[in-house]
Short mmCIF file of C-alpha atoms and ligand atoms in Angstrom, two decimals:
data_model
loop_
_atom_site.label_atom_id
_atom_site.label_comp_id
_atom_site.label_asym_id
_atom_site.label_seq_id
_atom_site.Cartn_x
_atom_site.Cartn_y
_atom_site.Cartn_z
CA UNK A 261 -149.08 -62.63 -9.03
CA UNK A 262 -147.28 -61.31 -5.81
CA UNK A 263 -148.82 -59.80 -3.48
CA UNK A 264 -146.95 -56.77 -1.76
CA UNK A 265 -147.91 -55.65 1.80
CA UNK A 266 -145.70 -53.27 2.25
CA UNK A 267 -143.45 -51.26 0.72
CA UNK A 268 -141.02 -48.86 1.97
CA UNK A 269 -139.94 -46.14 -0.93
CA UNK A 270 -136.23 -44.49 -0.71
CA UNK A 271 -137.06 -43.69 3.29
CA UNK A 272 -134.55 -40.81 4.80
CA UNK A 273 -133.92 -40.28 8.50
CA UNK A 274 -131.22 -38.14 9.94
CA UNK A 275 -130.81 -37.78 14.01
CA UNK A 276 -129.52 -34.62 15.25
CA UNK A 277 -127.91 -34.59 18.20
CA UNK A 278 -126.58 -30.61 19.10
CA UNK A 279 -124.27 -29.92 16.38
CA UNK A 280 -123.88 -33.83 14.84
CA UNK A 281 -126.35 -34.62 12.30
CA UNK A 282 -126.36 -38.63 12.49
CA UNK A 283 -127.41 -39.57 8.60
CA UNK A 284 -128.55 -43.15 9.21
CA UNK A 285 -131.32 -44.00 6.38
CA UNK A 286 -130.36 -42.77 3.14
CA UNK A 287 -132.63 -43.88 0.94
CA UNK A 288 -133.40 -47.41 1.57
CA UNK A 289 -136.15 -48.94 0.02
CA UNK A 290 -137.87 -52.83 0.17
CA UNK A 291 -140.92 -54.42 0.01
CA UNK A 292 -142.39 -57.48 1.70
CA UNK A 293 -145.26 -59.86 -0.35
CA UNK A 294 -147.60 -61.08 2.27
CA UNK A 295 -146.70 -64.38 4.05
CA UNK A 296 -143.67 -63.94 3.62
CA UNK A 297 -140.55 -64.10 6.61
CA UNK A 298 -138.26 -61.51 5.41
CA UNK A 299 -135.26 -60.21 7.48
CA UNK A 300 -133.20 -57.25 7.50
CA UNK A 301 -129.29 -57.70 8.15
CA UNK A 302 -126.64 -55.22 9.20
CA UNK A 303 -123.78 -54.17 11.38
CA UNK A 304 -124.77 -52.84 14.51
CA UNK A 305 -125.69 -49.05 14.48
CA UNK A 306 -126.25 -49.14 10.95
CA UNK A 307 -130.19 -48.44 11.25
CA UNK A 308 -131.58 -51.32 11.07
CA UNK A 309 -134.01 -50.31 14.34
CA UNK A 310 -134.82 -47.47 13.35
CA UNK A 311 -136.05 -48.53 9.60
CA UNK A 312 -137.94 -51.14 11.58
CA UNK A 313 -139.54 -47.98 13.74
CA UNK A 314 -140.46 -46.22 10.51
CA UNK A 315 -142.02 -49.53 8.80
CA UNK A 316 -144.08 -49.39 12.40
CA UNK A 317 -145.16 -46.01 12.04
CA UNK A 318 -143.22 -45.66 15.39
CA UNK A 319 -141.05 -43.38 14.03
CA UNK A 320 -141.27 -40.48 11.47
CA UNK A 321 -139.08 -40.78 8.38
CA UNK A 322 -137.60 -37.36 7.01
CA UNK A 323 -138.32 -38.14 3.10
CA UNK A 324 -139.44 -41.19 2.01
CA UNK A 325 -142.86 -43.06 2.11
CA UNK A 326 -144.25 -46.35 3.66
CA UNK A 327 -147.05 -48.47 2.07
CA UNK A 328 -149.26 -50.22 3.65
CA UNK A 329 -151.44 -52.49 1.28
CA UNK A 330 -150.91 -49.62 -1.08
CA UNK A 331 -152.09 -46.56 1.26
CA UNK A 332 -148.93 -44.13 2.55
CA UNK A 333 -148.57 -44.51 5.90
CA UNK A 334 -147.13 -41.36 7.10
CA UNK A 335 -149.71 -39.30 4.65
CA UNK A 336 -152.89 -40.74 6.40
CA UNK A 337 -154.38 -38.39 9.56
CA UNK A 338 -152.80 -38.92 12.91
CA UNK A 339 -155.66 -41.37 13.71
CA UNK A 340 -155.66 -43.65 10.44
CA UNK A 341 -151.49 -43.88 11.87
CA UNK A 342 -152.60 -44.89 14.82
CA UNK A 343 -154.78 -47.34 13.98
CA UNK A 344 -152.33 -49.10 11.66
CA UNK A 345 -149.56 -48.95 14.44
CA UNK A 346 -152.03 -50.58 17.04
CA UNK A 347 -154.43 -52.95 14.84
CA UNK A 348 -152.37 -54.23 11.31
CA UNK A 349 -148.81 -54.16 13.14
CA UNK A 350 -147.54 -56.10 15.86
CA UNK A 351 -143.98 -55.61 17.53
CA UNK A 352 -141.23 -57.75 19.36
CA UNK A 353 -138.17 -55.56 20.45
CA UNK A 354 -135.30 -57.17 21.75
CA UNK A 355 -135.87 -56.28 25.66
CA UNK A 356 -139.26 -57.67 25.54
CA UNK A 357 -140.89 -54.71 26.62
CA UNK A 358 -142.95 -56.10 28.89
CA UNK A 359 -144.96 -54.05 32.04
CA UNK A 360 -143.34 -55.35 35.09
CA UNK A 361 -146.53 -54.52 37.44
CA UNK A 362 -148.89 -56.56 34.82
CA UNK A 363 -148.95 -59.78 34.83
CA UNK A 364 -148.43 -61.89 32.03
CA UNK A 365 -152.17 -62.32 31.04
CA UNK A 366 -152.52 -58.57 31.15
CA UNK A 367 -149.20 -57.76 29.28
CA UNK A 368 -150.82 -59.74 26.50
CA UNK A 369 -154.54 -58.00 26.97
CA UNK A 370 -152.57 -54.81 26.67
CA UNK A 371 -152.93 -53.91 23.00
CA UNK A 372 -156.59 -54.88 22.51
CA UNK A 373 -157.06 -52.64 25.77
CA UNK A 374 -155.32 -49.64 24.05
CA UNK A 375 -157.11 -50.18 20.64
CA UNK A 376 -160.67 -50.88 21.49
CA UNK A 377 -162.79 -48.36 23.33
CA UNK A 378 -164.06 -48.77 26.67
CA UNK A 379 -167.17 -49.97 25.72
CA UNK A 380 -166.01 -52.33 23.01
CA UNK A 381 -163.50 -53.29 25.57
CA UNK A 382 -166.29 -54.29 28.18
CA UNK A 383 -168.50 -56.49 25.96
CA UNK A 384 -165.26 -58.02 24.38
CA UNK A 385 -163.10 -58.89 27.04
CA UNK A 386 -163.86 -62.26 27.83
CA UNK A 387 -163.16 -63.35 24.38
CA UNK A 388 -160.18 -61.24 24.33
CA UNK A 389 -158.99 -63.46 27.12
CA UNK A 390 -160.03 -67.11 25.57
CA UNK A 391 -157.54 -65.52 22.54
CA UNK A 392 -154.95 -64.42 24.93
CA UNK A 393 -154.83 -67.60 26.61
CA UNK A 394 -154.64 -69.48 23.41
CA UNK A 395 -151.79 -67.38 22.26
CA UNK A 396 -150.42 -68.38 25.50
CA UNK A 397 -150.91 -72.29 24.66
CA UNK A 398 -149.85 -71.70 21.51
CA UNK A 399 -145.93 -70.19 22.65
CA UNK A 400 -146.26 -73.24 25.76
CA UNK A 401 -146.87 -70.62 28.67
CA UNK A 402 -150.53 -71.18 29.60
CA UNK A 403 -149.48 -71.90 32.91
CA UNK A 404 -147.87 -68.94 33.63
CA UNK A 405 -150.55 -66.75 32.99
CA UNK A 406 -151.01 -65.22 36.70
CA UNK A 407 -146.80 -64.63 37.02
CA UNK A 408 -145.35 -61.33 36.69
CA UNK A 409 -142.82 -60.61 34.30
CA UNK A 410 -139.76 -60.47 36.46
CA UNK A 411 -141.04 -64.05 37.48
CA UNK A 412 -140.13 -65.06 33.76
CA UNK A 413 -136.52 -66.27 32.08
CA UNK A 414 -136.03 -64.29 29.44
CA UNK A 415 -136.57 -66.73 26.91
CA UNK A 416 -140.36 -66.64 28.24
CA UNK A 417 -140.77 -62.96 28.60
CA UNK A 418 -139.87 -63.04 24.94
CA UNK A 419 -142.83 -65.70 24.16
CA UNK A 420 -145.51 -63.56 26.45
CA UNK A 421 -143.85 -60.05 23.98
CA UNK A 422 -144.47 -62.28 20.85
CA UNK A 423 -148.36 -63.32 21.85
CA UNK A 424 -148.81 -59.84 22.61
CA UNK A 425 -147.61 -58.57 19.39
CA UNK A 426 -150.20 -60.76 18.17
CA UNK A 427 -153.62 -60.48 19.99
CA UNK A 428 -154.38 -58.03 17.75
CA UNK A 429 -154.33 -60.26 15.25
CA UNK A 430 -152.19 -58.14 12.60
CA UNK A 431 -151.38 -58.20 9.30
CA UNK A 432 -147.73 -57.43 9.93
CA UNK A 433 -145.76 -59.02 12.66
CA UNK A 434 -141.76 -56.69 12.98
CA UNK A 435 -139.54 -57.87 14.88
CA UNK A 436 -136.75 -56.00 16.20
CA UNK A 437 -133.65 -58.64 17.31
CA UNK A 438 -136.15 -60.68 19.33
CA UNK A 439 -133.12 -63.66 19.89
CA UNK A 440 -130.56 -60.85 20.47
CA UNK A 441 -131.09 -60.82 24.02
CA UNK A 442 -131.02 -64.77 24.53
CA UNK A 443 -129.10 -67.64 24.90
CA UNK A 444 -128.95 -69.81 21.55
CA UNK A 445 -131.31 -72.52 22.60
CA UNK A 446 -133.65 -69.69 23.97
CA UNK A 447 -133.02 -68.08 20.54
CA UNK A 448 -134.04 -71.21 18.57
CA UNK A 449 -137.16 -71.63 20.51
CA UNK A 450 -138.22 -68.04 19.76
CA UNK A 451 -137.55 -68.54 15.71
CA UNK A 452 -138.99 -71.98 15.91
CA UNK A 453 -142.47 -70.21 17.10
CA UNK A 454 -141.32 -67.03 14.31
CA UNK A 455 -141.79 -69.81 11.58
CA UNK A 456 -144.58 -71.86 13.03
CA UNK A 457 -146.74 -68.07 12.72
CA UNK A 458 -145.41 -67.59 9.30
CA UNK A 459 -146.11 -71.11 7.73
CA UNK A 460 -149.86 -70.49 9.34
CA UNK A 461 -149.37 -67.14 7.05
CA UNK A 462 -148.08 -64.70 9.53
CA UNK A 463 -146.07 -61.70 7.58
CA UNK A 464 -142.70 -61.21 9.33
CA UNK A 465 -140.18 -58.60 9.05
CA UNK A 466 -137.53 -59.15 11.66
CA UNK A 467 -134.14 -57.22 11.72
CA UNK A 468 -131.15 -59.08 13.32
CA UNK A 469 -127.21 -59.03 13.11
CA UNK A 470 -127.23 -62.53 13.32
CA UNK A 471 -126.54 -64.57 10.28
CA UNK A 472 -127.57 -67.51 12.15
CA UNK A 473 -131.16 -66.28 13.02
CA UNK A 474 -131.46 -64.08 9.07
CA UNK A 475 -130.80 -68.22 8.00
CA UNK A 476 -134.18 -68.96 8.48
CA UNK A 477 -135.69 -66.60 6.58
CA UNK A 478 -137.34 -66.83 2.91
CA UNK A 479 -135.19 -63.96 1.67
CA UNK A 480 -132.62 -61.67 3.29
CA UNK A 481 -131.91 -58.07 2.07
CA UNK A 482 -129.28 -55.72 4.13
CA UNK A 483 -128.90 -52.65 5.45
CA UNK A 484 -125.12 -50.61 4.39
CA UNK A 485 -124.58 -47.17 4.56
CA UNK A 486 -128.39 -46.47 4.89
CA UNK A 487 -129.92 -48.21 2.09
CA UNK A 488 -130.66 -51.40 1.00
CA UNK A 489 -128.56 -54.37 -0.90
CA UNK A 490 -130.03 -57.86 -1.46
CA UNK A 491 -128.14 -60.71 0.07
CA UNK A 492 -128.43 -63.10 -2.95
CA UNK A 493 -124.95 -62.95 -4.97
CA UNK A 494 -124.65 -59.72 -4.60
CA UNK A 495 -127.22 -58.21 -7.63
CA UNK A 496 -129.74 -55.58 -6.63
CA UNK A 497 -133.53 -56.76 -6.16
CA UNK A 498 -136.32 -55.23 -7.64
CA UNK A 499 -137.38 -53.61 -4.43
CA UNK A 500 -133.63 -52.02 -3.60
CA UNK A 501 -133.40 -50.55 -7.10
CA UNK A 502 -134.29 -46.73 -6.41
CA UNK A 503 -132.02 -46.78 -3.18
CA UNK A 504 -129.17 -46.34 -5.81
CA UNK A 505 -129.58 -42.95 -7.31
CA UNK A 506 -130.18 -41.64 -3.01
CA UNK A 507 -126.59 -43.07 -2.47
CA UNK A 508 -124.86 -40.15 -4.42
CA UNK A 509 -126.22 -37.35 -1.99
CA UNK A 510 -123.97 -39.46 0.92
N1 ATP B 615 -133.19 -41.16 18.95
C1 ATP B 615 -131.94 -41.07 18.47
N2 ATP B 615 -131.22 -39.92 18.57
C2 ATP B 615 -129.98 -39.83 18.05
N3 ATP B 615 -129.36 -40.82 17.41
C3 ATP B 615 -130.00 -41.98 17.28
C4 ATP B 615 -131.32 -42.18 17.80
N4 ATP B 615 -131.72 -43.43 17.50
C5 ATP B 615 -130.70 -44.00 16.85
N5 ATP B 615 -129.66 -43.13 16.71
C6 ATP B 615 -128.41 -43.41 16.02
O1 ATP B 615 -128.71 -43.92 14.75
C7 ATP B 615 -127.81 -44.96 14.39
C8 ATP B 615 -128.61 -46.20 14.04
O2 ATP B 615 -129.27 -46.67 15.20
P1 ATP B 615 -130.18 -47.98 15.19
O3 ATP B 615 -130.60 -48.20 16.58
O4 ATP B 615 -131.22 -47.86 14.16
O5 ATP B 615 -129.11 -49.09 14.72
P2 ATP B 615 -129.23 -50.68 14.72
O6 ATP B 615 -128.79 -51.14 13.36
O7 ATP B 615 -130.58 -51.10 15.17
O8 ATP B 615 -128.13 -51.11 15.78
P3 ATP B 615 -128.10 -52.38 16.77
O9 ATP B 615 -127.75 -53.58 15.91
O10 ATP B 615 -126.98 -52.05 17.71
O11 ATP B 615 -129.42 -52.50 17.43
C9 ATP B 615 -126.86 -45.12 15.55
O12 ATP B 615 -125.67 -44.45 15.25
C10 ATP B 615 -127.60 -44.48 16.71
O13 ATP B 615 -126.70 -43.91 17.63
MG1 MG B 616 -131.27 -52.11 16.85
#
């Protein structure tokens, strides 16, 4: 019956920096079932960006696997990571990201620019713009298309980092505190358009300190001392349940 997209599996990462090892994941382990708008809480520092790197394949975990409709992300070739970072996942960070000397039609373009080859690229790119500029219609911006980022509130330059994340039209849609950065109407707008992508079946993983934003997701789970707890009265979820055994090494 469900239908798990991905699946993170007791996922390690330490930071060293000189002599300070900085243990932040320690075993944390979740799953998402597609459609679903599932966020990650925690205190600041406590690793919630860099889990969301590692579910990306931005980042390399130290032990631990990700799945990605059941195939390990980190034990595929260099290219077959690539392609899943670029094609099945889109990202929103928190500062948007954004190239300042593109403008906004070409921020969005970006990511079908660096995952098609030139060729593909020429023949395509007029349709890739009709898409872009309905993504733009779709988060109220079409007529800002020409501007440059810098010519954008912040608010907006988080709508043009959300249609990029999703001119590729992927699977998985992380978002990394993308109201963090905003004022709280600003906010609202950006997790009004979060939901209007998930109820048209847009996956979502967003991480956020925010108990007002993780409110309008379909579950929350949370990040302490590197692993995972679920939010719901406390009991351990089915997908948190072999972070346990990972907290006794800490
Ligand atoms: N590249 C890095 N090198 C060394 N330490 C790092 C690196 N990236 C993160 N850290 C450390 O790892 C810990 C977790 O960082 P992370 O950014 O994942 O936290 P976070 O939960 O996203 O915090 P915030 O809510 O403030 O964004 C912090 O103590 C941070 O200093
Ligand atoms: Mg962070």
């Amino acid at each position: 019956m469900s239908n798990v997209i991905l699946k993170a599996r007791s996922v390690h990462k330490t930071y060293t920096m000189g002599k300070a090892e900085v243990r932040v994941l320690r075993g944390a382990s979740l799953e998402a079932q597609a459609g679903e708008f599932l966020v990650v809480t925690g205190a600041s520092g406590s690793g919630k960006s860099t889990l969301l790197h590692i579910l990306g394949g931005l980042d390399i975990p130290d032990q631990g696997a990700v799945e990605f409709e059941g195939h390990d992300v980190f034990a595929q070739s260099q290219m077959a990571r690539n392609t899943y970072r670029n094609r099945q996942v889109g990202f929103v960070f928190q500062f948007y990201h954004l190239l300042p000397e593109l403008n906004v039609l070409e921020n969005i373009l970006m990511p079908k620019l660096v995952s098609h080859s030139a060729l593909s690229w020429l023949t395509g790119r007029g349709q890739a713009k009709l898409e872009a500029m309905d993504l733009l219609d779709r988060v109220g911006l079409r007529e800002r298309a020409g501007h440059r980022p810098n010519e954008l509130s912040g608010g907006e330059r988080q709508r043009v980092a959300l249609a990029r994340a999703l001119i590729n039209r992927p699977a998985l849609l992380l978002a990394d505190e993308p109201t963090g950065n905003l004022d709280e109407k600003k906010g609202a707008d950006i997790l009004d358009l979060l939901s209007e992508f998930n109820e048209a079946g847009q996956t979502i993983v967003m991480v956020t300190h925010d108990a007002r934003v993780a409110a309008r997701a379909h579950r929350r789970i949370e990040l302490v001392g590197g692993a995972i707890q679920s939010k719901r009265d406390g009991s351990p979820s089915v997908a948190d349940s072999d972070s346990q055994p990972t907290h006794a090494l800490s």
